[in-house]
Tab-separated table of C-alpha atoms in Angstrom:
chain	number	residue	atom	x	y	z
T	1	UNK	CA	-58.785	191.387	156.268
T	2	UNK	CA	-60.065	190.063	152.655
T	3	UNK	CA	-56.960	190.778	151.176
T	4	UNK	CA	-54.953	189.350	153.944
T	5	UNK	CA	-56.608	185.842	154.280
T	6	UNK	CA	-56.845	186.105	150.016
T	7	UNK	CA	-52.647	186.466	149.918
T	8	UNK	CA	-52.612	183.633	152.864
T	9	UNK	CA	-54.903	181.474	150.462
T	10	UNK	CA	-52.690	181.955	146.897
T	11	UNK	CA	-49.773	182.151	148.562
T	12	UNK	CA	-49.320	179.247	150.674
T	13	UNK	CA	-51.614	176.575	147.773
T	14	UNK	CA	-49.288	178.148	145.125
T	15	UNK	CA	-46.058	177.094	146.901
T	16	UNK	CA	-47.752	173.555	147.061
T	17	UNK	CA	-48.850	173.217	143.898
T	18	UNK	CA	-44.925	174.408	142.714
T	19	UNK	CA	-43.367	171.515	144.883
T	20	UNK	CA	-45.926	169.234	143.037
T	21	UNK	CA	-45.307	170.629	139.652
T	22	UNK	CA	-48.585	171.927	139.285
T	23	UNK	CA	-48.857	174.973	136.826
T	24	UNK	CA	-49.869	178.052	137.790
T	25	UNK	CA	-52.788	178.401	135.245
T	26	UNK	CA	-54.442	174.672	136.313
T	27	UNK	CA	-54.095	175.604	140.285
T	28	UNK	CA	-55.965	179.259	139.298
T	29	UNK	CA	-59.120	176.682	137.737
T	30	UNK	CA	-58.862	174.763	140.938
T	31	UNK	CA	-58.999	177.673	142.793
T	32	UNK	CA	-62.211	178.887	141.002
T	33	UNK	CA	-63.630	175.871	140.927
T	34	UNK	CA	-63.661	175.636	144.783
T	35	UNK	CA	-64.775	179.193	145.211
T	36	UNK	CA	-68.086	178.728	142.991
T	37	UNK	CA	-68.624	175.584	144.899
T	38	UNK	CA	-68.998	177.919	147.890
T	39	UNK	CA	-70.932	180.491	146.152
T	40	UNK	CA	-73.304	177.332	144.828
T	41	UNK	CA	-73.726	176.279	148.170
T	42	UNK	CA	-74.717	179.526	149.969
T	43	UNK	CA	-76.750	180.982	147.146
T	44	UNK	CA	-77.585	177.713	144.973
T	45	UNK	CA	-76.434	178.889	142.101
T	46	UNK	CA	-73.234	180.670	140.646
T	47	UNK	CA	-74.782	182.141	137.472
T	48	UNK	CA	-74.603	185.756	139.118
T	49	UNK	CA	-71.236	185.903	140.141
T	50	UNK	CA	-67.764	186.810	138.594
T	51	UNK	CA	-64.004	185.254	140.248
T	52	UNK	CA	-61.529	187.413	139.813
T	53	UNK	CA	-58.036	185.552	140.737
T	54	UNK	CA	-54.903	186.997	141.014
T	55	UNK	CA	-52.164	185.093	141.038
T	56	UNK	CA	-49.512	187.453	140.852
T	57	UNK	CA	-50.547	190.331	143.398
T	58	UNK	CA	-52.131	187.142	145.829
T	59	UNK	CA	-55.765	189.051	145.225
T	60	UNK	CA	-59.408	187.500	145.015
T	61	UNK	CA	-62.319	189.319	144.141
T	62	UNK	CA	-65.971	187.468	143.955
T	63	UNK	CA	-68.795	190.018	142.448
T	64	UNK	CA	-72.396	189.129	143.225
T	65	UNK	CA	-73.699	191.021	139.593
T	66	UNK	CA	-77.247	192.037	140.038
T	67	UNK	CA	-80.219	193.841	138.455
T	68	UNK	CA	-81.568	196.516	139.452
T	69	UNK	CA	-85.766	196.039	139.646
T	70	UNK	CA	-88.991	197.849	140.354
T	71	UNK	CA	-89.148	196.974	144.125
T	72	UNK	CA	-92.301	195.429	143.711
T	73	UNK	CA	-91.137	193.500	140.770
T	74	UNK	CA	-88.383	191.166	142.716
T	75	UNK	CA	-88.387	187.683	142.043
T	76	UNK	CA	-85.112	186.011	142.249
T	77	UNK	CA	-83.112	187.905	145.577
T	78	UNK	CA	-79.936	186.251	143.758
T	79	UNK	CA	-79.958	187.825	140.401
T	80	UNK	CA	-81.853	191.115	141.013
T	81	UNK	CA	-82.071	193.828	143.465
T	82	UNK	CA	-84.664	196.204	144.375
T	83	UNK	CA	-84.025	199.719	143.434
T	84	UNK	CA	-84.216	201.207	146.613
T	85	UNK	CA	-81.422	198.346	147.835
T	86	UNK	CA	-79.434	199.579	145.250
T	87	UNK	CA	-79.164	202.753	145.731
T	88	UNK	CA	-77.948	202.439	149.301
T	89	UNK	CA	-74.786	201.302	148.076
T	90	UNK	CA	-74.907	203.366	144.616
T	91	UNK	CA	-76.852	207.015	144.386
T	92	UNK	CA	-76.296	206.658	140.609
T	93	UNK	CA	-77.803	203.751	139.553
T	94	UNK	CA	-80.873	203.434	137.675
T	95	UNK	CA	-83.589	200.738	136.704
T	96	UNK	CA	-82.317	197.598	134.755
T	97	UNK	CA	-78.974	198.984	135.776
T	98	UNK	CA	-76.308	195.746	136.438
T	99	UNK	CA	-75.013	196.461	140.276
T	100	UNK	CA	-71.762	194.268	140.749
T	101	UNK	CA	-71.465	193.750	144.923
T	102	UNK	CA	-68.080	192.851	146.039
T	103	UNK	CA	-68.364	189.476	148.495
T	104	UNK	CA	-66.162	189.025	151.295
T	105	UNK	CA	-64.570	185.714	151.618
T	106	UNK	CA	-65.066	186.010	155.394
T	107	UNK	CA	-68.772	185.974	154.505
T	108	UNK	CA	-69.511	182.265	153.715
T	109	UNK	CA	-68.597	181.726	157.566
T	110	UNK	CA	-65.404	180.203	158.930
T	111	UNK	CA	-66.678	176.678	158.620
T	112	UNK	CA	-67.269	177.154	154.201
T	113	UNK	CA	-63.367	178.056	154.342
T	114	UNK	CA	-61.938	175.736	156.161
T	115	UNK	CA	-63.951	173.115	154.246
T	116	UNK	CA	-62.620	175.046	150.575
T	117	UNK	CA	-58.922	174.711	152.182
T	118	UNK	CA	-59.380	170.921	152.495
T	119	UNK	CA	-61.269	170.618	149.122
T	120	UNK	CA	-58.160	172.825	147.354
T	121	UNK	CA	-55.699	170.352	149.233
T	122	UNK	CA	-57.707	167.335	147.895
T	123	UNK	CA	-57.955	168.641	144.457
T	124	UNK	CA	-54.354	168.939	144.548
T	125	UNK	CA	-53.413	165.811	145.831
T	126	UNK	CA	-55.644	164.463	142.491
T	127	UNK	CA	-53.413	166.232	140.090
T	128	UNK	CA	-50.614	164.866	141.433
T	129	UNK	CA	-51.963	161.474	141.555
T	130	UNK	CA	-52.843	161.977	138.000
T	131	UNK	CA	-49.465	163.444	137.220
T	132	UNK	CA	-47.371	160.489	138.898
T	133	UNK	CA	-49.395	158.210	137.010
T	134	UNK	CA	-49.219	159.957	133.558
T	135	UNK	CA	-45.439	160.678	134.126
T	136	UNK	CA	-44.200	157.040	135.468
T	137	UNK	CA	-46.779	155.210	132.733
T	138	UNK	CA	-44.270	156.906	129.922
T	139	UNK	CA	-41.391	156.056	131.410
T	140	UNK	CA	-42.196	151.793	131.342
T	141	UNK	CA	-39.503	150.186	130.090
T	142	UNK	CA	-36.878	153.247	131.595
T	143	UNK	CA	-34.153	152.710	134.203
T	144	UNK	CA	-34.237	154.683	137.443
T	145	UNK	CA	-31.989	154.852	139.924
T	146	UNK	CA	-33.550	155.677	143.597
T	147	UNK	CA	-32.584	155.558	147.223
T	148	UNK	CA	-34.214	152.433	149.147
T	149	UNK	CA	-35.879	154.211	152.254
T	150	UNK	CA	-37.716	151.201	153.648
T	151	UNK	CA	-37.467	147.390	153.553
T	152	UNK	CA	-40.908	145.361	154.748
T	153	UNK	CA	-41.068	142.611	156.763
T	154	UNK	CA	-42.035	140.728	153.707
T	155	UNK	CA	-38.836	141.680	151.851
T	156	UNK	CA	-40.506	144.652	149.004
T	157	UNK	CA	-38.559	147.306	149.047
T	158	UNK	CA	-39.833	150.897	149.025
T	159	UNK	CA	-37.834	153.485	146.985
T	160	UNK	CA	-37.670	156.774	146.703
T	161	UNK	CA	-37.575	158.189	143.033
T	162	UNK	CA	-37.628	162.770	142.959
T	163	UNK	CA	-40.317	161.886	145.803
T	164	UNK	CA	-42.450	159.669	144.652
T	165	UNK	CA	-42.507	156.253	146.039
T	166	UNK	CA	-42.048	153.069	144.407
T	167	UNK	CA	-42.512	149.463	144.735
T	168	UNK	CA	-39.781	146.429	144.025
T	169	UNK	CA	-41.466	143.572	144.975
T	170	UNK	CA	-39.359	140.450	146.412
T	171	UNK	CA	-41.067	138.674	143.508
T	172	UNK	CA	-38.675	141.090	140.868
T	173	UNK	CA	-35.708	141.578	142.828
T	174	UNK	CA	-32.094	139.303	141.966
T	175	UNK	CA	-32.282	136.388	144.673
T	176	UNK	CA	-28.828	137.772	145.427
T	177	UNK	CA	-29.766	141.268	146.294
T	178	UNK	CA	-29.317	142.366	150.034
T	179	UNK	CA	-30.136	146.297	150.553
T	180	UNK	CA	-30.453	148.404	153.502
T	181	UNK	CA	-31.926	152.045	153.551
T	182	UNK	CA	-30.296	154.575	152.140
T	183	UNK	CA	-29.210	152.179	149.568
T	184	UNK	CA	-28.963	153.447	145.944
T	185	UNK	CA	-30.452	150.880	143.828
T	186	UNK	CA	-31.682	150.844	139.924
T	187	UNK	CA	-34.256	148.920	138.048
T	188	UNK	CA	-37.029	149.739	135.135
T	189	UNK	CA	-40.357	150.321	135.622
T	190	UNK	CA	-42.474	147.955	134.084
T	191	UNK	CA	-46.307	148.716	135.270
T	192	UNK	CA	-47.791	151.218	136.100
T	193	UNK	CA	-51.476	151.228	137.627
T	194	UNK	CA	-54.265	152.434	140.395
T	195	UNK	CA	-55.170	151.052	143.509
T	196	UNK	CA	-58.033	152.495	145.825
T	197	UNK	CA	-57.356	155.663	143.472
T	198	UNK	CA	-53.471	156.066	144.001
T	199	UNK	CA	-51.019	155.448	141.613
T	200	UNK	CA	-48.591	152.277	142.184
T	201	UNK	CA	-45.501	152.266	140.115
T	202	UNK	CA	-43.440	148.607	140.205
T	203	UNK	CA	-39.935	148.374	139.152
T	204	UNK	CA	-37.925	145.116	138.228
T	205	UNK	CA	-34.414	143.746	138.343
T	206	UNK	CA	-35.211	140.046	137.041
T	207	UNK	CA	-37.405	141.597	134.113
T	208	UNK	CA	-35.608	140.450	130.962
T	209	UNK	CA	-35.945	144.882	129.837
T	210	UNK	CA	-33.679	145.363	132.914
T	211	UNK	CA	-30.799	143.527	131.243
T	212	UNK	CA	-32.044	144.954	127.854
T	213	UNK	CA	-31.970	148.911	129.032
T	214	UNK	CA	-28.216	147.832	130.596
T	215	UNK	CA	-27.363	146.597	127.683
T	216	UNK	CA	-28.529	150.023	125.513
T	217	UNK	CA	-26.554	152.047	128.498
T	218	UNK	CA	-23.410	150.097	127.968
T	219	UNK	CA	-22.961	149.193	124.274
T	220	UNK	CA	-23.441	152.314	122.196
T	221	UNK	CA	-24.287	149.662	119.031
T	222	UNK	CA	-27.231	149.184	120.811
T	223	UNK	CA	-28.138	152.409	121.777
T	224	UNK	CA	-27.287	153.711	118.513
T	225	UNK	CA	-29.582	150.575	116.750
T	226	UNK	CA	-26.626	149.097	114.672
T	227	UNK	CA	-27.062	145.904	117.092
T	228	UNK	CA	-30.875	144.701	118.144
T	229	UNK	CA	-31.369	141.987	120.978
T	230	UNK	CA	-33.868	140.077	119.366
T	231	UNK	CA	-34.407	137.479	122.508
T	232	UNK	CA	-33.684	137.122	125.703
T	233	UNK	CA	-34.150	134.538	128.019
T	234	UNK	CA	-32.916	134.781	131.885
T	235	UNK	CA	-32.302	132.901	135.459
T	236	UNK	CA	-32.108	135.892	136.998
T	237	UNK	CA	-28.905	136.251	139.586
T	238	UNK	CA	-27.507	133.008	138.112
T	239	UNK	CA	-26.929	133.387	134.055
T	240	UNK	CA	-28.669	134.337	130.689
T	241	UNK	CA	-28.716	134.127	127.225
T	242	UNK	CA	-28.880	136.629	124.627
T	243	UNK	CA	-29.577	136.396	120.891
T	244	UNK	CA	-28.696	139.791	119.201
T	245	UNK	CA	-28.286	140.624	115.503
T	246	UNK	CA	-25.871	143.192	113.963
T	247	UNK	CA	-27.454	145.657	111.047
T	248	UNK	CA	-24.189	146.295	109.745
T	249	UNK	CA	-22.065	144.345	108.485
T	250	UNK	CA	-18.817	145.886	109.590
T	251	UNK	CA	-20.358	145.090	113.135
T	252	UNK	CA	-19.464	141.847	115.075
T	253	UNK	CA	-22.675	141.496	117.034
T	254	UNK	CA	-21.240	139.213	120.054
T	255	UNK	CA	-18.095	140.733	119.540
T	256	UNK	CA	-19.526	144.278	120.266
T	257	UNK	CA	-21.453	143.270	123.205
T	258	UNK	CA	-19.044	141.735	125.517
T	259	UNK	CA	-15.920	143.771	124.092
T	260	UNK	CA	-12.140	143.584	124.152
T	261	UNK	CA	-11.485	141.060	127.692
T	262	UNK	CA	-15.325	140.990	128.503
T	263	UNK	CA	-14.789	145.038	129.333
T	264	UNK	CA	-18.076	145.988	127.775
T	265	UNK	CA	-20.752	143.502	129.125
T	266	UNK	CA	-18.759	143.270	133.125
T	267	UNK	CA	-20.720	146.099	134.323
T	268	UNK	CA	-23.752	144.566	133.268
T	269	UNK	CA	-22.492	141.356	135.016
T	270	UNK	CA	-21.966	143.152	138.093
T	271	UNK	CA	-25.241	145.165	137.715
T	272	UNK	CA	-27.191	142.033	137.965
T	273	UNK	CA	-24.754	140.113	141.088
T	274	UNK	CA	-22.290	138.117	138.842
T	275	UNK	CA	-25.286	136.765	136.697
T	276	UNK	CA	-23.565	135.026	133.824
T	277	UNK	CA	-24.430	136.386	130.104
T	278	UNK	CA	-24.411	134.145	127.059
T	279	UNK	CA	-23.870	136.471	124.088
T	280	UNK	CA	-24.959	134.723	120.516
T	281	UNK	CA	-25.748	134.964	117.294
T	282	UNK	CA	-29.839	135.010	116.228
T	283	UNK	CA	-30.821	133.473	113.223
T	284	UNK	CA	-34.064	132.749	111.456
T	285	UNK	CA	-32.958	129.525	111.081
T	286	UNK	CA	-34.330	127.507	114.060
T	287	UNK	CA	-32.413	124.241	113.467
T	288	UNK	CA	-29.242	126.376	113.893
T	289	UNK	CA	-30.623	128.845	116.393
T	290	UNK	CA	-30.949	125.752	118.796
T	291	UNK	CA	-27.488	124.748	118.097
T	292	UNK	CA	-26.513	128.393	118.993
T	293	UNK	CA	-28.897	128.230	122.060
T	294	UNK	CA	-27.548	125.234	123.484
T	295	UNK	CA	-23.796	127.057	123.485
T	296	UNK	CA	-21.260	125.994	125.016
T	297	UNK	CA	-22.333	122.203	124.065
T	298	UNK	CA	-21.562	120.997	120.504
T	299	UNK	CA	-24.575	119.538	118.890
T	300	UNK	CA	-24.315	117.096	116.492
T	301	UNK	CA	-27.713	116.526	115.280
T	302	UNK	CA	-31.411	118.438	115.461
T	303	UNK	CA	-34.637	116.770	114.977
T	304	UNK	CA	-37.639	119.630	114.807
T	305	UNK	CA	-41.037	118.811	114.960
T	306	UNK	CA	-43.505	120.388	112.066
T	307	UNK	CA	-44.695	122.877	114.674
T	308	UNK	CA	-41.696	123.821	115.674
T	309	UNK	CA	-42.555	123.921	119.290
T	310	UNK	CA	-40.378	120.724	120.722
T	311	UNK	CA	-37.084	118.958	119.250
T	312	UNK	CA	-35.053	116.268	119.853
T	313	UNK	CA	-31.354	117.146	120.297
T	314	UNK	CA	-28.384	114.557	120.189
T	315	UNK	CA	-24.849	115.780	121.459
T	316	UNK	CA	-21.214	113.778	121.969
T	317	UNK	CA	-21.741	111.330	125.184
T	318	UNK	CA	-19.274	113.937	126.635
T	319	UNK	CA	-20.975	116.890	126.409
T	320	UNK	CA	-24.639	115.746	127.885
T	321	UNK	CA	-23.588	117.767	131.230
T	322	UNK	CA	-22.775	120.632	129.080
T	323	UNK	CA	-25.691	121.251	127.505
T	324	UNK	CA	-28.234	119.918	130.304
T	325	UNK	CA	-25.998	122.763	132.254
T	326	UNK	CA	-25.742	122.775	136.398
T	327	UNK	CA	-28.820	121.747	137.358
T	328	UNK	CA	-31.170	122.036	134.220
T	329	UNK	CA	-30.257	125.892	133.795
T	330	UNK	CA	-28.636	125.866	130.525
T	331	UNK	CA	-31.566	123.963	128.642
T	332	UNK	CA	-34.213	125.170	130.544
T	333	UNK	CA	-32.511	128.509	128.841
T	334	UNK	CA	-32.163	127.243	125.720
T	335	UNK	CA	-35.332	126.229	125.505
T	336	UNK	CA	-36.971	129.647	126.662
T	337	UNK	CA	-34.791	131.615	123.887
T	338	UNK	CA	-35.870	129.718	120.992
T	339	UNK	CA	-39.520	129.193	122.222
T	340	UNK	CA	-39.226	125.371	121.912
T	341	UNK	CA	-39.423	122.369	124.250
T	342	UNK	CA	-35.488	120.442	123.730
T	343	UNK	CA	-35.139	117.234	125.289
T	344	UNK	CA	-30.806	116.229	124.952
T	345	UNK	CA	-30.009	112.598	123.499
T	346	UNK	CA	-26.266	111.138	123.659
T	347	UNK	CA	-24.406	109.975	121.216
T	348	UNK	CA	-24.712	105.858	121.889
T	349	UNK	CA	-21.543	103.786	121.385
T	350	UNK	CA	-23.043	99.804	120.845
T	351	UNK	CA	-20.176	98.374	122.822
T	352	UNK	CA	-20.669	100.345	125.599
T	353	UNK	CA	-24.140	100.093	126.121
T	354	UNK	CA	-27.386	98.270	126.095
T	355	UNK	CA	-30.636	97.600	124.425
T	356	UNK	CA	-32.991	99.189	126.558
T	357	UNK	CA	-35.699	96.217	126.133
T	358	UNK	CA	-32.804	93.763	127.597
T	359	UNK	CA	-34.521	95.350	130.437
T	360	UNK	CA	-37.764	93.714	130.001
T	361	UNK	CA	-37.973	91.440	133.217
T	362	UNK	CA	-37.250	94.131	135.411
T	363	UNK	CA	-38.903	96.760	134.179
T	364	UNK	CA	-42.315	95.592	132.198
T	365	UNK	CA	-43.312	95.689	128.519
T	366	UNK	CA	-45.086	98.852	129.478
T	367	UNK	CA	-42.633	100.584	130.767
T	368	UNK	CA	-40.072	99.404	128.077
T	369	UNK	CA	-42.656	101.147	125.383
T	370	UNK	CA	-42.607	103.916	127.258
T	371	UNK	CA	-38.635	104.854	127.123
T	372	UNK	CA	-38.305	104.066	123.682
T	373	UNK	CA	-41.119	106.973	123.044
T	374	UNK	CA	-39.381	109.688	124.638
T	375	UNK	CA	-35.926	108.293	122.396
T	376	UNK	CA	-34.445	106.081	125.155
T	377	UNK	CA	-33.836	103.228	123.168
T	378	UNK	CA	-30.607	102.360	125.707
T	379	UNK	CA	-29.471	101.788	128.929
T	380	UNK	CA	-26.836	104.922	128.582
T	381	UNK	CA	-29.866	107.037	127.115
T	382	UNK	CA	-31.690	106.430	130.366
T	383	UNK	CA	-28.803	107.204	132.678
T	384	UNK	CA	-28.122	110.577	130.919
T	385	UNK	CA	-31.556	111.874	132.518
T	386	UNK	CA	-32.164	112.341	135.907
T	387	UNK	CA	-35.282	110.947	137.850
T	388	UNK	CA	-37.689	114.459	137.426
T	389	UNK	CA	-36.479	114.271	133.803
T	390	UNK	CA	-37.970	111.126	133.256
T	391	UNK	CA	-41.244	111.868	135.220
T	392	UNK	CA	-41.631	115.319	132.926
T	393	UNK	CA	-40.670	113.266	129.435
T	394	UNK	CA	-43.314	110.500	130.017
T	395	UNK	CA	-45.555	113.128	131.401
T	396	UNK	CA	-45.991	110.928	134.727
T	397	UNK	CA	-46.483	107.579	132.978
T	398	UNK	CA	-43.634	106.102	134.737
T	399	UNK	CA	-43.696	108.286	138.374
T	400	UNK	CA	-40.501	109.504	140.472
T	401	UNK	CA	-40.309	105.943	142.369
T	402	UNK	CA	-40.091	103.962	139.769
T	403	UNK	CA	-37.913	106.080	137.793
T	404	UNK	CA	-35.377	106.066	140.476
T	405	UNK	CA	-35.838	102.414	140.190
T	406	UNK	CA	-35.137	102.500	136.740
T	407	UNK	CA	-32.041	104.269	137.062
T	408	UNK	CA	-30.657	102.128	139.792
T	409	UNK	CA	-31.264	98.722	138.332
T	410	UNK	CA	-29.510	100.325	134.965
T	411	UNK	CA	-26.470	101.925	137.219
T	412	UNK	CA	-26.108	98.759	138.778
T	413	UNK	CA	-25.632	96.250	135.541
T	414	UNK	CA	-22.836	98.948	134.556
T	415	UNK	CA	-21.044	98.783	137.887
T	416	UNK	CA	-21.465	94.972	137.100
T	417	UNK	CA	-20.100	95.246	133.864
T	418	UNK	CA	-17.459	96.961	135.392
T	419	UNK	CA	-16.487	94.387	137.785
């Protein structure tokens, strides 16, 4: 019967803890560590007593070590036994003698083993808590690729990863992603922490790693170190920009990355739903690294604060829309890769434009002041920016309404002009 329900015991917490990557010698600790907490609640201490574990042959042996006493010299029932005790069980032994008594599992009462079963699971459901969250906290900044196996209501997508579960929020998934379960799907894990004592791992697709691990998988220059992205900036789903530098002279940096036909950088492309990737050259330079940035508009002059945090950029009349880019994206871009606030001026042609304070009457003194500060010392200069442009520029001096004002009145002498 003891060695029965001791193989039951080993057997089936030994195939758990081998699903759960659990080592043999750690689950034996657990194991002994539950079985003294049922010797320490029975007798009050474990002191006395030896576990024996057997992993191999399924066996457990707990010996209740004693000494043998005078009978009228017992004090402590739990390390000493009286002589005349003892030698019911062993003829042989003597005074002072140590009498080892074999305890039967079955002994500490159904109720003690059910409750060590539950305390084993537990303690293995800890290591692999611990395990998940030791394991996944190395791999931030990895790729994995996992099967989606639920979508919530509130679009975060569960995924299964070798069986453990893990979380890509809607807040880090491509606006342009649509998956169902069963869906493979691949992102990098970029945190790793505990909640109510469980392990969450969250993986990203609009992290800017994402694109950086797709670009090490794809461009073996990058892998290998001969090319280093030194800043990235993204929109995720809709385009990016990349500044990368090339350790080797022989190496086109740009060139390397997108490859002969754009072969090299379309699976990255398609990776991240068609998002558009701006591959250029970094520099220390930041008068020419905002040039760069502001790719594929040609700019014609830079004006850099002395903190280097905002400048003043002035581009051909023709090429405003290029570097603004479809709806702010290609500044806003800009801006993030070089870690400085650029506001775009036009090139102004005097005889086809005019001189912003002509504007006086209809637009105040104050307001005049105002434009001039933020470089819009024309008509055209005004009409380049849209109305939120205006608002963020003056920092809300002149509000929404009246810069839509603004731009009508100006729109309207040009359509006059015109006529």
């Amino acid at each position: 019967m003891q060695n029965e329900l001791s193989r039951q015991i080993i057997q089936s917490f030994s195939e758990i803890a081998k699903d759960k990557g659990i080592a043999k010698d750690l689950l034996l600790t657990i194991l002994e560590d539950v079985f003294r907490a049922m010797i320490r609640k029975k007798y009050e201490s474990d002191e006395a007593f030896n576990v024996i574990l057997n992993a191999d042959r399924g066996e457990i042996q707990i010996l209740h070590i004693r000494e043998v006493v005078p009978d009228d010299e017992l004090e402590d029932p739990v390390t000493e036994i009286t002589l005349s005790e003892a030698l019911t069980y062993d003829p042989d032994l003597e005074l002072y003698d140590e009498y080892a008594q074999e305890i039967q599992i079955t002994d500490f009462g159904r109720r003690a083993v059910t409750m060590a079963r539950q305390q084993l699971a537990q303690s293995i459901r800890e290591i692999e808590k611990d395990n998940i969250f030791e394991d996944y906290s190395d791999r931030v900044g990895e790729i994995i690729l996992g099967d989606v196996y639920q979508v919530r209501a509130n679009k975060d997508i569960l995924v299964n990863h070798n069986g453990v579960e893990l979380m890509l929020p809607k807040s880090e998934q491509i606006y342009k992603d649509r998956y169902r379960k069963g869906d493979t799907i691949r992102a990098v894990v970029v945190e790793v922490k505990r909640h109510a004592g469980n392990p969450s791992v969250i993986i990203s697709r609009t992290s800017p790693l994402f694109l950086e691990r797709l670009f090490e998988n794809e461009i073996p220059e990058v892998f290998d170190g001969i090319i280093e992205l030194k800043r990235i900036a993204r929109e995720p789903g809709d385009r990016s920009k990349v500044a990368v530098v090339s350790y080797d002279d022989r190496v086109d940096p740009v060139g390397a990355c997108v490859g002969m036909k754009g072969i090299r950088i379309h699976s990255v492309v398609r990776e991240l739903q068609n998002e558009n990737i701006d591959v250029i050259n970094y520099t220390d330079d930041k008068v020419e690294f905002i040039k760069r940035a502001l790719q594929p508009a040609r700019v014609m002059k830079v004006e850099l604060r002395e903190d280097g945090k905002q400048a003043s950029v002035l581009v051909p009349a023709d090429e405003v829309s290029k570097a603004i880019g479809k709806g702010g994206v290609n500044i806003r871009l800009a801006s993030k890769l070089v870690d400085c606030e650029i506001d775009v001026f036009r090139e102004v042609e005097e005889e086809d434009d005019i001189d912003i304070s002509e504007f006086e009457v209809d637009f105040g003194a104050e307001n005049i002041l105002i434009l001039k500060e933020i470089g819009c010392d024309s008509a055209r200069s005004v009409l380049d920016l849209d109305e939120d442009e205006i608002v963020r520029r003056t920092d809300g001096r002149i509000d929404r309404a009246e810069a839509e004002r603004i731009i009508d009145i100006i729109a309207y002498e040009f359509e006059e002009d015109e006529d």
